[in-house]
Coordinates of C-alpha atoms in Angstrom, one line a residue:
M1 CA 65.3 -20.0 31.0
A2 CA 65.0 -16.9 33.3
S3 CA 67.7 -14.3 33.2
S4 CA 69.9 -14.0 36.3
S5 CA 68.4 -10.5 37.0
R6 CA 64.8 -11.8 37.0
M7 CA 66.0 -14.7 39.2
L8 CA 67.6 -12.2 41.6
T9 CA 64.5 -10.1 41.8
V10 CA 62.4 -13.1 42.7
V11 CA 64.8 -14.1 45.4
V12 CA 64.9 -10.6 46.9
L13 CA 61.1 -10.3 46.8
A14 CA 60.8 -13.7 48.5
A15 CA 63.2 -12.7 51.3
L16 CA 61.3 -9.5 51.8
V17 CA 58.0 -11.3 52.1
A18 CA 59.5 -13.9 54.4
G19 CA 61.1 -11.2 56.5
A20 CA 57.8 -9.3 56.8
M21 CA 55.9 -12.4 57.8
C22 CA 58.4 -13.3 60.7
A23 CA 56.3 -12.9 63.9
V24 CA 57.9 -10.6 66.4
R25 CA 56.2 -10.4 69.8
V26 CA 55.6 -7.2 71.7
K27 CA 54.2 -7.7 75.1
L28 CA 53.0 -4.7 77.2
T29 CA 52.4 -5.2 80.9
V30 CA 50.8 -2.3 82.8
E31 CA 52.9 -1.8 85.9
K32 CA 51.8 -1.0 89.5
G33 CA 51.7 2.7 90.0
S34 CA 49.8 3.4 86.7
D35 CA 46.8 5.4 87.3
K36 CA 44.5 7.9 85.5
K37 CA 47.3 10.3 84.8
K38 CA 50.3 8.1 84.6
L39 CA 51.0 5.0 82.6
A40 CA 54.0 2.7 83.4
L41 CA 54.6 -0.2 81.0
K42 CA 57.1 -3.0 80.9
I43 CA 57.7 -3.7 77.3
D44 CA 59.0 -7.0 76.1
Y45 CA 60.2 -6.6 72.4
T46 CA 61.4 -9.9 71.1
R47 CA 63.4 -9.2 67.8
P48 CA 66.8 -10.9 68.0
G49 CA 69.7 -8.5 68.0
D50 CA 67.4 -5.5 68.4
S51 CA 65.8 -3.4 71.2
L52 CA 63.5 -0.5 71.5
S53 CA 64.9 3.0 71.3
E54 CA 61.7 5.1 71.4
V55 CA 58.1 4.5 72.5
E56 CA 55.4 7.0 72.1
L57 CA 51.7 7.1 73.0
R58 CA 48.8 8.7 71.3
Q59 CA 45.6 9.2 73.3
H60 CA 42.2 8.8 71.9
G61 CA 41.0 11.8 69.8
S62 CA 44.6 13.4 69.8
E63 CA 46.9 14.0 66.8
E64 CA 49.9 14.4 69.2
W65 CA 52.4 11.6 70.0
Q66 CA 53.7 11.8 73.6
P67 CA 57.1 10.2 74.2
L68 CA 57.5 7.7 76.9
T69 CA 60.6 7.9 79.3
K70 CA 62.5 4.7 80.0
K71 CA 63.3 4.2 83.7
G72 CA 65.2 0.9 84.2
D73 CA 62.8 -1.8 82.6
V74 CA 59.8 0.4 82.6
W75 CA 58.5 3.1 80.1
E76 CA 56.4 5.8 81.5
V77 CA 54.4 8.7 80.6
S78 CA 52.6 11.3 82.9
C79 CA 50.1 13.9 82.1
S80 CA 48.4 16.7 83.9
K81 CA 44.9 15.5 82.9
P82 CA 43.6 12.0 82.9
L83 CA 44.7 9.8 80.0
V84 CA 42.1 9.0 77.3
G85 CA 42.1 5.8 75.7
P86 CA 42.0 3.5 73.7
F87 CA 45.7 4.1 73.4
N88 CA 47.8 3.9 70.1
F89 CA 51.5 3.2 70.5
R90 CA 54.4 3.8 68.1
F91 CA 57.7 2.0 68.5
L92 CA 61.1 2.6 67.0
S93 CA 63.9 0.2 67.5
K94 CA 67.6 0.7 67.5
N95 CA 67.9 -1.1 64.2
G96 CA 65.2 1.2 62.6
M97 CA 62.1 -1.1 62.8
K98 CA 59.0 1.1 63.1
N99 CA 55.5 0.0 64.1
V100 CA 52.3 1.6 65.1
F101 CA 49.6 -0.3 67.1
D102 CA 46.2 1.4 67.2
E103 CA 43.8 1.1 70.1
V104 CA 45.8 -1.5 72.0
F105 CA 43.9 -1.2 75.2
S106 CA 41.4 1.0 77.1
T107 CA 41.9 3.8 79.4
D108 CA 40.3 2.0 82.2
F109 CA 43.1 0.0 83.7
N110 CA 40.5 -1.6 86.1
Y111 CA 38.7 -3.0 82.9
L112 CA 42.0 -4.7 82.0
S113 CA 42.4 -5.9 85.6
R114 CA 38.9 -7.4 85.6
M115 CA 39.8 -9.4 82.6
I116 CA 42.3 -11.3 84.6
G117 CA 40.1 -11.2 87.7
L118 CA 42.3 -9.1 90.0
P119 CA 42.1 -5.6 91.4
L120 CA 44.5 -3.1 89.8
Q121 CA 46.8 -2.5 92.7
N122 CA 47.5 -6.2 93.0
A123 CA 47.9 -7.1 89.4
C124 CA 49.6 -6.2 86.2
S125 CA 47.6 -6.2 83.0
V126 CA 49.2 -7.8 80.0
V127 CA 48.5 -7.3 76.3
E128 CA 50.4 -9.3 73.8
I129 CA 50.8 -8.1 70.2
V130 CA 52.3 -10.3 67.4
Y131 CA 53.2 -8.6 64.2

């Protein structure tokens, strides 16, 4: 018969695996007003009892993470030069969950708009990530 410490180890490992496999959805919506030098995102983060505390962007070819600023329901970043995609995002939640998503979408917001068949100024592009 297995010892209680071995049984506890198995239960803890099973709980960790189950927790890691629970799907959490992150939905990024490119908001109106985004352009070559500014990115405005509505981010829906669906982890019960948690919310985002920090969001950062890393442009293609860069090692630097740029913080996004939260204004109401929208996270924004502005640059003096045009943004270079594809974009990488790093999220930190208030409960300490950290995630990095690489090459989420392209620099060309018009490309994202064409995917849903609408011009940029009339549409919001949506990327949904499940992890």
